[in-house]
Coordinates of N, CA, C and O in Angstrom, one line a residue:
X781 N -35.1 44.8 -67.2 CA -35.3 46.6 -66.5 C -33.9 46.0 -65.6 O -32.4 46.4 -65.4
X782 N -34.1 45.7 -64.6 CA -33.5 45.3 -64.0 C -31.8 44.1 -64.1 O -30.7 44.7 -63.6
X783 N -32.1 42.8 -65.1 CA -31.3 42.9 -65.6 C -30.4 43.2 -65.9 O -28.7 42.9 -66.0
X784 N -30.7 44.7 -66.2 CA -29.5 45.0 -67.1 C -28.5 46.0 -66.2 O -27.3 46.8 -66.3
X785 N -28.9 46.3 -65.2 CA -28.3 46.5 -63.4 C -26.4 45.5 -63.5 O -25.9 46.0 -62.7
X786 N -27.1 44.5 -63.9 CA -25.6 43.3 -63.4 C -24.5 43.7 -64.0 O -23.1 43.6 -63.2
X787 N -24.9 44.3 -65.3 CA -23.5 44.6 -65.7 C -22.4 46.2 -65.2 O -21.8 46.1 -64.8
X788 N -24.0 46.5 -64.8 CA -23.3 48.0 -64.0 C -22.8 47.8 -62.6 O -21.4 47.9 -62.7
X789 N -23.5 47.3 -61.8 CA -22.6 46.4 -60.9 C -21.4 45.4 -60.9 O -21.0 45.6 -60.4
X790 N -21.0 44.7 -62.3 CA -20.1 43.9 -62.1 C -18.8 44.9 -62.4 O -17.5 44.8 -62.3
X791 N -19.2 46.2 -62.8 CA -18.0 47.5 -63.6 C -17.9 47.5 -61.6 O -16.1 48.4 -61.8
X792 N -18.1 47.6 -60.8 CA -17.5 47.7 -59.4 C -16.9 46.7 -58.9 O -16.0 46.7 -57.6
X793 N -16.8 45.4 -59.4 CA -15.8 44.8 -59.3 C -16.5 42.9 -58.6 O -16.5 42.3 -58.0
X794 N -17.9 43.6 -58.4 CA -18.8 42.4 -58.3 C -18.7 40.9 -59.1 O -19.3 41.4 -60.5
X795 N -18.7 40.4 -58.5 CA -18.4 38.8 -59.6 C -20.2 38.7 -60.1 O -21.4 39.4 -59.1
X796 N -20.8 37.9 -61.2 CA -21.5 37.8 -61.7 C -23.0 37.4 -60.6 O -24.3 38.1 -60.4
X797 N -22.8 36.3 -59.5 CA -23.7 35.7 -59.1 C -24.0 37.1 -57.6 O -24.8 36.8 -57.3
X798 N -23.1 37.4 -57.0 CA -23.1 38.7 -56.1 C -24.2 39.9 -56.9 O -24.9 40.6 -55.9
X799 N -23.7 40.1 -58.2 CA -24.7 41.2 -58.4 C -26.1 41.0 -58.9 O -26.9 41.5 -58.6
X800 N -26.2 39.4 -58.9 CA -27.7 39.3 -58.9 C -28.5 38.7 -58.2 O -29.2 39.2 -57.3
X801 N -27.2 38.2 -57.1 CA -28.0 38.7 -55.2 C -28.5 39.9 -54.9 O -29.4 40.0 -54.0
X802 N -27.5 40.6 -55.2 CA -27.7 42.2 -54.7 C -28.9 42.7 -55.4 O -30.0 43.6 -54.8
X803 N -29.3 42.2 -56.8 CA -30.7 42.7 -57.3 C -31.4 42.6 -56.6 O -32.7 42.9 -56.5
X804 N -31.5 41.2 -55.8 CA -33.1 40.6 -55.1 C -33.4 41.7 -53.8 O -34.4 42.1 -53.6
X805 N -32.0 42.9 -53.3 CA -32.7 43.4 -52.3 C -33.1 44.7 -53.0 O -32.1 45.6 -53.9
X806 N -34.2 45.2 -53.0 CA -34.6 46.5 -54.3 C -34.1 47.4 -53.7 O -33.3 48.5 -54.5
X807 N -33.7 47.9 -52.0 CA -33.2 49.3 -51.6 C -31.9 49.4 -52.5 O -31.6 50.5 -52.8
X808 N -31.6 48.3 -51.9 CA -29.7 48.1 -52.0 C -29.3 48.5 -53.6 O -28.5 49.3 -54.1
X809 N -30.3 47.4 -54.6 CA -30.0 47.9 -55.3 C -30.2 49.2 -56.5 O -29.8 49.4 -57.4
X810 N -31.4 50.0 -55.3 CA -31.1 51.0 -56.1 C -30.5 51.6 -55.9 O -30.1 52.6 -57.0
X811 N -30.0 51.7 -54.9 CA -28.8 52.8 -54.3 C -27.7 52.8 -54.6 O -27.3 53.7 -55.0
X812 N -27.6 51.1 -54.8 CA -26.0 51.2 -56.0 C -26.0 51.3 -57.2 O -24.9 51.8 -57.7
X813 N -27.2 52.0 -58.0 CA -27.2 52.4 -59.1 C -26.8 53.6 -59.1 O -26.2 53.7 -59.9
X814 N -28.0 54.1 -58.1 CA -27.6 55.9 -58.4 C -25.6 55.9 -57.4 O -25.2 56.8 -58.3
X815 N -25.4 55.3 -56.9 CA -24.3 55.5 -56.6 C -22.8 55.3 -57.9 O -22.6 55.9 -57.9
X816 N -23.6 54.0 -58.0 CA -22.6 54.2 -59.3 C -22.6 55.1 -60.4 O -21.5 55.4 -61.0
X817 N -24.1 55.1 -61.0 CA -24.2 56.2 -61.6 C -23.0 57.4 -61.5 O -22.8 58.1 -62.5
X818 N -23.4 58.1 -60.1 CA -22.6 59.2 -59.5 C -21.1 59.3 -60.1 O -20.6 59.9 -60.4
X819 N -20.9 57.9 -59.5 CA -19.0 57.6 -59.8 C -18.9 57.8 -61.1 O -17.5 57.9 -61.4
X820 N -19.7 57.4 -62.0 CA -19.2 57.3 -63.5 C -19.1 58.9 -64.1 O -18.2 58.9 -65.1
X821 N -18.9 59.9 -63.1 CA -19.0 61.1 -63.7 C -17.8 61.5 -63.5 O -17.2 62.9 -63.2
X822 N -16.8 60.5 -62.3 CA -15.2 61.2 -62.3 C -14.5 60.0 -62.8 O -15.2 59.0 -63.3
X823 N -13.5 60.7 -63.6 CA -12.4 59.8 -64.2 C -11.6 59.1 -62.8 O -10.9 59.4 -62.7
X824 N -12.4 57.3 -62.8 CA -11.4 56.6 -61.7 C -12.2 55.4 -62.4 O -12.9 54.8 -63.0
X825 N -11.4 54.4 -61.8 CA -11.3 53.1 -62.7 C -12.3 52.7 -61.3 O -11.9 52.6 -60.1
X826 N -13.7 52.5 -61.5 CA -14.2 52.2 -60.6 C -14.3 50.4 -59.7 O -14.9 50.8 -58.8
X827 N -14.0 49.9 -60.6 CA -13.4 48.7 -60.3 C -12.3 48.3 -58.7 O -12.5 48.3 -57.6
X828 N -11.3 50.0 -58.4 CA -10.7 50.0 -57.7 C -11.6 50.8 -56.5 O -10.4 51.1 -55.4
X829 N -12.7 51.4 -56.6 CA -13.5 52.1 -55.1 C -14.8 51.3 -55.3 O -15.2 51.6 -54.6
X830 N -14.6 50.2 -55.9 CA -15.7 49.3 -56.0 C -16.4 48.8 -54.5 O -17.5 49.2 -54.3
X831 N -15.3 48.5 -53.5 CA -15.8 48.2 -52.1 C -16.5 49.3 -51.6 O -17.3 49.2 -50.5
X832 N -15.7 50.0 -51.7 CA -16.1 51.7 -50.6 C -17.8 52.0 -51.5 O -18.6 52.4 -50.6
X833 N -17.6 52.0 -52.6 CA -19.0 52.5 -53.2 C -20.2 51.6 -53.1 O -21.4 51.5 -52.3
X834 N -19.7 50.2 -53.0 CA -21.0 49.5 -52.4 C -21.3 49.6 -51.0 O -22.6 49.0 -50.2
X835 N -20.4 50.1 -50.4 CA -20.3 50.1 -48.5 C -21.5 51.7 -48.3 O -22.1 51.3 -47.8
X836 N -21.1 52.3 -49.1 CA -22.3 54.0 -49.1 C -23.4 53.1 -49.3 O -24.3 53.4 -48.3
X837 N -24.2 52.6 -50.4 CA -25.2 52.2 -50.9 C -25.6 51.4 -49.7 O -27.2 51.5 -50.0
X838 N -25.1 50.3 -49.1 CA -25.6 49.4 -48.2 C -25.4 50.1 -46.9 O -26.4 49.8 -46.0
X839 N -25.1 51.2 -46.4 CA -24.7 51.8 -45.3 C -25.6 53.0 -44.8 O -26.0 52.9 -44.0
X840 N -25.7 53.5 -46.2 CA -26.3 55.2 -45.9 C -27.7 54.8 -45.6 O -28.8 54.0 -46.5
X841 N -27.8 55.5 -45.0 CA -29.7 55.5 -44.1 C -30.3 56.5 -45.1 O -29.9 57.6 -45.8
X842 N -31.8 56.0 -45.6 CA -32.6 57.0 -46.8 C -32.8 58.6 -46.4 O -32.4 59.1 -47.3
X843 N -32.4 58.3 -45.4 CA -32.9 60.3 -45.0 C -31.4 61.1 -44.7 O -31.7 62.4 -45.3
X844 N -30.5 60.4 -45.5 CA -29.4 61.1 -45.3 C -28.6 60.9 -46.9 O -27.1 61.4 -47.4
X845 N -29.5 60.2 -48.1 CA -29.0 60.0 -49.4 C -28.4 61.4 -50.1 O -27.8 61.0 -51.2
X846 N -29.1 62.2 -49.7 CA -29.0 63.2 -50.8 C -27.7 63.9 -50.5 O -26.7 64.4 -51.1
X847 N -26.8 63.3 -49.3 CA -25.1 63.6 -49.1 C -24.1 62.4 -50.0 O -23.2 62.5 -50.5
X848 N -25.3 61.6 -50.9 CA -24.4 60.5 -51.7 C -23.5 61.0 -52.6 O -22.6 60.2 -52.6
X849 N -23.5 62.3 -53.1 CA -22.7 62.7 -54.0 C -21.4 63.4 -53.9 O -20.5 62.5 -54.3
X850 N -21.7 63.8 -52.6 CA -20.3 64.6 -51.8 C -19.9 63.4 -51.6 O -18.5 63.3 -52.2
X851 N -20.2 62.0 -51.0 CA -19.3 61.3 -50.4 C -19.1 60.3 -51.6 O -17.3 59.9 -51.7
X852 N -19.6 60.4 -52.8 CA -18.6 59.6 -54.1 C -17.3 60.3 -54.7 O -16.7 59.9 -54.8
X853 N -18.0 61.4 -54.7 CA -16.4 62.5 -55.3 C -15.6 62.5 -54.4 O -14.4 62.5 -54.7
X854 N -15.6 62.0 -52.9 CA -14.6 62.2 -52.2 C -14.2 60.4 -52.2 O -13.1 60.6 -51.9
X855 N -14.8 59.6 -52.5 CA -14.1 57.9 -52.8 C -13.3 58.3 -53.6 O -12.5 57.3 -53.8
X856 N -14.1 58.6 -54.6 CA -13.6 58.8 -56.4 C -12.3 59.9 -56.1 O -11.2 59.1 -57.0
X857 N -12.0 60.3 -55.8 CA -10.8 61.2 -55.8 C -9.6 60.9 -55.1 O -8.6 61.7 -54.2
X858 N -10.8 59.8 -54.0 CA -9.5 58.9 -53.1 C -9.2 59.9 -51.7 O -8.2 59.2 -51.1
X859 N -9.8 60.6 -51.3 CA -9.6 61.3 -50.1 C -10.6 60.9 -49.3 O -10.2 60.6 -47.9
X860 N -11.4 59.9 -49.4 CA -11.6 58.7 -48.9 C -11.5 57.6 -49.2 O -12.2 57.4 -50.1
X861 N -10.1 57.4 -48.5 CA -9.7 55.7 -49.5 C -10.1 54.6 -48.4 O -9.4 53.6 -48.6
X862 N -10.9 54.7 -47.5 CA -10.7 53.2 -46.7 C -12.0 53.0 -45.8 O -12.8 54.5 -46.4
X863 N -12.5 52.2 -45.4 CA -14.0 51.8 -44.9 C -13.9 52.7 -43.6 O -15.1 53.0 -43.5
X864 N -12.8 52.7 -43.1 CA -12.4 53.4 -41.6 C -12.9 54.8 -42.0 O -14.0 55.4 -41.2
X865 N -12.3 55.4 -42.8 CA -12.8 56.3 -43.1 C -13.9 57.0 -43.4 O -14.7 58.0 -43.7
X866 N -14.4 56.2 -44.3 CA -15.7 56.2 -45.1 C -16.5 56.0 -43.8 O -18.2 57.0 -43.9
X867 N -16.5 55.1 -43.1 CA -17.4 54.7 -41.6 C -17.3 56.2 -41.1 O -18.9 56.9 -40.3
X868 N -16.3 57.1 -40.7 CA -16.7 58.2 -40.2 C -17.3 59.4 -40.9 O -18.0 60.4 -40.6
X869 N -17.3 58.9 -42.3 CA -18.2 60.5 -43.0 C -19.7 60.5 -43.1 O -20.4 61.1 -42.7
X870 N -20.0 59.0 -43.1 CA -21.4 58.3 -42.3 C -22.1 58.8 -41.5 O -23.0 59.5 -40.7
X871 N -21.3 58.5 -40.6 CA -21.2 59.2 -39.1 C -21.5 60.6 -39.0 O -22.5 60.7 -38.2
X872 N -20.4 61.6 -39.4 CA -20.1 62.7 -39.4 C -22.2 63.3 -40.5 O -22.6 63.7 -39.6
X873 N -22.5 62.8 -41.2 CA -22.8 63.2 -42.1 C -24.9 62.8 -41.3 O -25.7 63.5 -41.1
X874 N -24.9 61.9 -40.4 CA -25.6 61.1 -39.4 C -26.4 62.3 -38.4 O -27.2 62.2 -38.2
X875 N -25.1 62.9 -38.2 CA -25.3 63.8 -37.1 C -26.1 65.4 -38.0 O -26.0 66.5 -37.1
X876 N -25.8 65.5 -39.2 CA -26.5 66.8 -39.2 C -27.6 66.8 -39.6 O -28.4 66.1 -39.4
X877 N -28.0 68.3 -39.3 CA -29.4 68.7 -38.9 C -30.2 68.1 -40.0 O -29.6 68.1 -41.6
X878 N -31.5 67.4 -40.2 CA -32.1 67.0 -41.3 C -32.6 68.2 -42.6 O -32.4 67.6 -43.5
X879 N -32.3 69.1 -42.5 CA -32.8 70.4 -43.8 C -31.4 70.6 -44.5 O -31.4 71.6 -45.1
X880 N -30.6 70.3 -43.7 CA -29.3 70.8 -44.5 C -28.4 69.8 -45.8 O -29.3 69.1 -45.9
X881 N -28.2 70.8 -46.6 CA -27.2 70.2 -47.7 C -26.2 69.9 -47.8 O -25.5 70.3 -47.4
X882 N -25.3 69.2 -48.8 CA -24.3 69.3 -48.8 C -23.4 70.4 -48.8 O -22.5 70.7 -48.4
X883 N -24.2 71.4 -49.6 CA -23.7 72.8 -49.9 C -23.3 73.4 -48.2 O -22.5 74.5 -48.1
X884 N -24.4 72.7 -47.2 CA -24.4 73.7 -46.1 C -23.4 72.6 -45.2 O -23.0 73.6 -43.8
X885 N -22.6 71.9 -45.6 CA -21.5 71.1 -44.7 C -20.6 72.1 -44.5 O -19.8 72.3 -45.7
X886 N -19.9 71.8 -43.2 CA -18.8 72.3 -42.9 C -17.7 71.6 -43.2 O -17.1 70.6 -42.5
X887 N -17.2 72.1 -44.5 CA -16.1 70.9 -45.1 C -14.9 70.5 -44.3 O -14.2 69.6 -44.2
X888 N -14.0 71.7 -43.7 CA -13.2 71.6 -43.0 C -13.2 70.3 -41.9 O -12.3 69.6 -41.3
X889 N -14.2 70.7 -41.1 CA -14.8 70.1 -40.3 C -15.5 68.6 -40.4 O -14.7 67.4 -39.8
X890 N -15.6 68.1 -41.5 CA -16.3 67.1 -42.3 C -14.4 65.9 -42.6 O -14.7 65.5 -42.2
X891 N -14.1 67.2 -43.4 CA -12.3 66.7 -43.8 C -11.9 66.2 -42.5 O -11.1 65.4 -42.3
X892 N -11.9 67.1 -41.2 CA -11.2 66.5 -40.3 C -11.8 65.4 -39.3 O -10.9 64.3 -39.2
X893 N -13.3 65.3 -39.8 CA -13.5 63.9 -38.6 C -13.3 62.7 -39.4 O -13.5 61.9 -38.9
X894 N -13.3 62.9 -40.5 CA -12.6 61.7 -41.8 C -11.1 61.2 -42.1 O -10.8 60.4 -42.7
X895 N -10.6 62.3 -41.2 CA -9.0 61.7 -41.3 C -8.7 62.0 -43.0 O -7.7 61.7 -43.4
X896 N -9.5 62.8 -43.7 CA -8.6 63.3 -44.9 C -7.2 63.8 -44.9 O -7.0 64.5 -44.0
X897 N -6.8 63.6 -45.9 CA -4.9 64.0 -45.7 C -4.4 63.3 -44.8 O -3.4 63.9 -44.9
X898 N -4.9 62.7 -44.0 CA -3.7 62.2 -42.7 C -3.1 60.8 -43.6 O -3.8 59.8 -43.7
X899 N -1.7 61.3 -43.2 CA -1.1 60.0 -43.8 C -0.3 59.8 -42.3 O 0.2 60.2 -41.9
X900 N -0.4 58.2 -42.4 CA 0.1 57.2 -41.0 C 1.6 56.6 -41.9 O 0.6 55.4 -42.2
X901 N 2.7 57.1 -41.4 CA 3.6 56.4 -41.7 C 4.4 55.0 -41.4 O 3.9 54.8 -39.8
X902 N 4.9 54.3 -42.3 CA 5.2 53.0 -41.6 C 6.1 53.1 -40.6 O 5.8 52.0 -39.2
X903 N 7.0 54.1 -40.5 CA 7.2 54.7 -39.2 C 7.1 54.8 -38.1 O 7.4 54.5 -36.9
X904 N 6.0 55.5 -38.1 CA 4.8 55.7 -37.1 C 4.4 54.5 -36.6 O 4.3 54.4 -35.7
X905 N 4.0 53.6 -37.4 CA 3.5 52.4 -37.0 C 4.3 51.2 -36.0 O 3.8 51.2 -35.2
X906 N 5.5 51.6 -36.7 CA 6.5 50.8 -36.0 C 7.1 51.4 -34.9 O 7.0 50.5 -33.7
X907 N 6.5 52.9 -34.4 CA 6.9 53.0 -33.0 C 6.2 52.6 -32.1 O 6.2 52.5 -31.3
X908 N 5.0 53.3 -32.7 CA 3.9 53.1 -31.7 C 3.7 51.2 -31.4 O 3.2 51.1 -30.1
X909 N 3.7 51.0 -32.0 CA 3.8 48.9 -32.0 C 5.1 48.3 -30.8 O 4.8 48.0 -29.8
X910 N 6.2 49.4 -31.0 CA 7.0 48.8 -30.2 C 6.9 49.2 -28.8 O 7.1 48.8 -27.8
X911 N 6.1 50.6 -28.9 CA 5.7 51.5 -27.5 C 5.0 50.3 -27.0 O 5.1 50.1 -25.7
X912 N 4.1 49.8 -27.7 CA 3.4 49.0 -26.7 C 3.4 47.3 -26.2 O 3.4 46.7 -25.4
X913 N 4.6 47.2 -27.5 CA 5.1 45.7 -27.1 C 6.3 45.8 -25.9 O 6.2 44.9 -25.1
X914 N 7.1 46.7 -25.7 CA 7.9 47.1 -24.3 C 6.8 47.0 -23.1 O 7.3 46.3 -22.3
X915 N 5.6 47.5 -23.3 CA 4.9 47.8 -22.0 C 4.4 46.2 -22.0 O 4.4 45.8 -20.5
X916 N 4.1 45.1 -22.6 CA 4.0 44.2 -22.6 C 4.5 43.2 -23.1 O 4.2 41.8 -22.6
X917 N 6.0 43.0 -22.8 CA 7.1 42.6 -22.8 C 7.1 41.4 -22.2 O 7.2 39.9 -22.4
X918 N 6.9 41.2 -20.8 CA 6.7 40.4 -20.1 C 6.0 39.2 -19.7 O 6.1 38.0 -20.5
X919 N 4.7 39.6 -20.3 CA 3.4 39.0 -20.7 C 3.6 38.1 -21.6 O 3.9 36.9 -22.0
X920 N 4.5 38.9 -23.0 CA 4.2 38.5 -24.2 C 5.6 37.2 -23.8 O 5.1 36.1 -24.6
X921 N 6.8 37.3 -23.1 CA 7.7 36.1 -22.9 C 6.9 35.3 -22.4 O 7.6 34.2 -22.6
X922 N 6.3 35.2 -21.1 CA 5.7 34.4 -20.2 C 4.5 33.6 -21.2 O 4.4 32.2 -21.0
X923 N 3.9 34.4 -22.3 CA 2.8 33.4 -22.7 C 3.0 33.2 -24.0 O 2.5 32.1 -24.8
X924 N 4.4 33.4 -24.7 CA 5.2 33.2 -26.1 C 3.8 33.6 -27.5 O 3.3 34.8 -27.3
X925 N 3.5 32.7 -27.9 CA 2.4 32.9 -29.3 C 1.2 32.9 -28.5 O 0.2 32.9 -29.7
X926 N 1.0 32.6 -27.5 CA -0.1 32.2 -27.2 C -0.9 33.7 -26.1 O -2.2 33.6 -25.9
X927 N 0.0 34.3 -26.5 CA -0.4 35.6 -26.0 C -1.2 36.2 -26.9 O -0.8 36.4 -28.3
X928 N -2.0 37.4 -26.7 CA -3.0 38.0 -27.2 C -2.7 39.1 -27.8 O -2.8 40.3 -27.1
X929 N -2.6 39.4 -29.0 CA -2.1 40.7 -29.5 C -3.2 41.1 -29.9 O -2.9 42.3 -30.2
X930 N -4.5 41.0 -29.8 CA -5.3 41.9 -30.4 C -5.6 43.1 -29.6 O -6.2 44.5 -29.8
X931 N -5.3 42.9 -28.3 CA -5.3 44.3 -27.0 C -4.1 45.2 -27.8 O -4.2 46.7 -27.9
X932 N -3.0 44.6 -28.4 CA -1.9 45.3 -28.7 C -2.5 46.6 -29.6 O -2.4 47.4 -30.2
X933 N -3.5 45.9 -30.7 CA -4.0 46.2 -32.0 C -5.0 47.5 -31.6 O -5.0 48.3 -32.5
X934 N -5.2 47.1 -30.4 CA -6.6 48.3 -30.2 C -6.0 49.2 -29.8 O -6.1 50.6 -30.4
X935 N -5.0 48.9 -28.5 CA -4.1 50.2 -28.2 C -3.5 51.0 -29.4 O -3.8 52.1 -29.5
X936 N -2.8 50.3 -30.2 CA -2.0 51.2 -31.4 C -2.9 52.0 -32.3 O -2.8 53.0 -32.5
X937 N -4.2 51.2 -32.6 CA -5.3 52.0 -33.8 C -5.7 53.3 -32.7 O -6.2 53.8 -33.1
X938 N -6.1 52.6 -31.4 CA -6.7 53.7 -30.7 C -5.5 55.2 -30.7 O -5.8 56.9 -30.3
X939 N -4.3 55.0 -31.0 CA -3.1 56.2 -30.9 C -3.2 56.7 -32.5 O -2.7 57.7 -32.6
X940 N -3.2 55.2 -33.2 CA -3.1 56.3 -35.0 C -4.2 55.7 -35.3 O -4.2 54.7 -36.3
X941 N -5.3 56.6 -35.3 CA -6.8 56.1 -36.0 C -6.9 55.6 -37.1 O -7.6 54.9 -37.9
X942 N -6.0 56.6 -38.4 CA -5.9 56.0 -39.1 C -5.2 55.2 -40.3 O -4.8 55.5 -41.3
X943 N -4.6 54.4 -39.1 CA -3.2 53.8 -39.7 C -4.4 52.3 -40.0 O -4.9 52.5 -39.5
X944 N -3.8 51.6 -41.5 CA -4.0 50.7 -41.7 C -4.3 49.9 -41.3 O -2.8 48.8 -41.0
X945 N -5.0 49.1 -40.5 CA -5.1 47.6 -40.2 C -3.8 46.4 -40.5 O -3.4 46.0 -40.0
X946 N -3.9 46.0 -41.5 CA -3.6 44.9 -42.2 C -1.6 45.4 -41.5 O -1.0 44.6 -41.3
X947 N -1.5 46.9 -41.5 CA 0.1 47.5 -41.3 C 0.5 47.1 -40.4 O 1.8 46.8 -40.1
X948 N -0.9 47.8 -39.6 CA -1.0 47.2 -37.8 C -0.1 45.8 -37.4 O 0.6 45.8 -37.0
X949 N -1.4 45.3 -38.1 CA -1.0 43.6 -37.7 C 0.2 43.1 -38.2 O 0.6 42.4 -37.0
X950 N 0.5 43.4 -39.3 CA 1.9 42.7 -40.2 C 2.8 43.6 -39.0 O 4.1 42.3 -38.7
X951 N 3.3 44.4 -38.5 CA 3.7 44.7 -38.0 C 3.9 44.5 -36.5 O 5.3 43.6 -36.2
X952 N 2.9 44.2 -36.0 CA 3.1 43.5 -34.4 C 3.6 42.1 -34.2 O 4.3 41.8 -33.8
X953 N 3.0 41.4 -35.4 CA 3.3 40.1 -35.8 C 5.2 40.6 -36.2 O 5.6 39.2 -36.0
X954 N 5.4 41.0 -36.7 CA 6.7 41.2 -36.9 C 7.8 41.4 -35.9 O 8.8 40.6 -35.5
X955 N 7.2 42.3 -35.1 CA 7.5 42.7 -33.7 C 7.9 41.3 -32.8 O 8.8 41.3 -32.2
X956 N 6.9 40.5 -32.5 CA 6.6 39.6 -32.0 C 7.6 38.5 -31.7 O 8.2 37.9 -31.6
X957 N 7.7 38.3 -33.5 CA 8.8 36.7 -34.4 C 10.3 37.7 -34.0 O 11.0 37.0 -33.5
X958 N 10.1 39.3 -33.9 CA 11.7 39.0 -33.6 C 11.8 39.0 -32.0 O 13.6 38.5 -32.0
X959 N 11.1 39.2 -31.4 CA 11.4 39.0 -30.0 C 11.7 37.1 -29.5 O 12.7 37.0 -28.3
X960 N 10.4 36.6 -29.9 CA 10.4 34.9 -29.3 C 11.1 34.4 -30.4 O 11.2 33.0 -30.2
X961 N 11.4 34.8 -31.2 CA 11.7 33.8 -32.9 C 11.2 32.5 -32.7 O 9.5 33.0 -32.7
X962 N 11.3 32.6 -34.4 CA 10.1 31.3 -34.7 C 9.6 30.6 -33.7 O 9.9 30.0 -32.7
X963 N 8.0 30.0 -34.3 CA 7.3 28.9 -33.0 C 8.5 27.6 -32.7 O 8.5 27.0 -33.8
X964 N 8.1 27.1 -31.8 CA 8.4 25.8 -31.5 C 7.5 24.8 -31.7 O 6.7 25.4 -31.3
X965 N 8.1 23.4 -31.3 CA 7.2 22.7 -31.0 C 6.1 22.5 -30.0 O 5.1 22.7 -29.6
X966 N 6.8 23.2 -28.9 CA 5.9 23.7 -27.6 C 4.8 24.7 -27.7 O 3.8 24.6 -27.6
X967 N 5.3 25.3 -28.7 CA 4.0 26.7 -29.2 C 2.7 26.1 -29.6 O 1.9 27.3 -30.0
X968 N 3.9 25.4 -30.7 CA 2.5 24.7 -31.7 C 1.7 23.4 -31.1 O 0.8 23.0 -31.8
X969 N 2.4 22.9 -29.2 CA 1.5 22.0 -29.1 C 0.1 22.2 -29.1 O 0.0 23.9 -28.4
X970 N -1.0 21.5 -29.0 CA -2.4 22.1 -28.3 C -2.7 22.5 -26.6 O -1.3 22.1 -25.9
X971 N -2.9 23.3 -26.8 CA -2.7 23.7 -24.9 C -3.4 22.8 -24.2 O -4.5 21.9 -24.7
X972 N -3.2 22.1 -23.3 CA -3.1 21.2 -22.1 C -4.4 21.7 -21.5 O -4.1 22.7 -20.5
X973 N -5.8 21.0 -21.1 CA -6.5 21.4 -20.7 C -6.4 21.0 -19.2 O -5.5 19.8 -18.6
X974 N -6.6 21.6 -18.2 CA -6.7 21.9 -16.6 C -7.2 20.4 -16.2 O -8.3 21.0 -16.4
X975 N -6.8 19.5 -15.5 CA -8.2 18.7 -14.8 C -8.5 18.8 -13.5 O -7.3 19.8 -12.8
X976 N -9.5 19.4 -13.7 CA -10.6 19.5 -12.1 C -10.0 18.7 -11.0 O -10.6 17.7 -11.1
X977 N -9.0 18.6 -10.0 CA -8.9 18.0 -8.7 C -10.3 17.9 -8.3 O -10.9 18.8 -7.2
X978 N -11.1 16.5 -8.1 CA -12.6 16.7 -7.2 C -13.2 15.3 -6.8 O -13.8 14.4 -6.9

């Protein structure tokens, strides 16, 4: 019976090895088979939403599993189209009263908390990155490519909560390159350790 689940799990993009490993975890495989079965009710390429379906199966707590069909529907209709949005959805349902069902959920509040329908344009990302780089320009010029762009990333993500992380990172890298130019030999050289005089 369990081996029947391998082809089912492969439908969402797991390779055979990963599907077999998933079977070893009884709770996860039970959740995942329910999630995938629910997803097959929607006209969607399961492979294209597979990682999000797997995310539900691995992250949802048992006491909130009755919300799974709602989450799957939102994934299959592309309303929850990123791990960030799905995590927000899981957080939302975890705060619902224990005796509540999907029918009791305040949908506008749910959608708002998950960023459903919020589109962050490349132009918005470009502007937000530019604003932060202007603020950090002095430090950037001093440290060049040793500058920690992680803080820029965090600040931009806090301004544009639903922005795609890869798009933000690419824009930061591009704007840093535009300011500093290509890496020099000095940029590529290993950092010299400070010798302690003593």
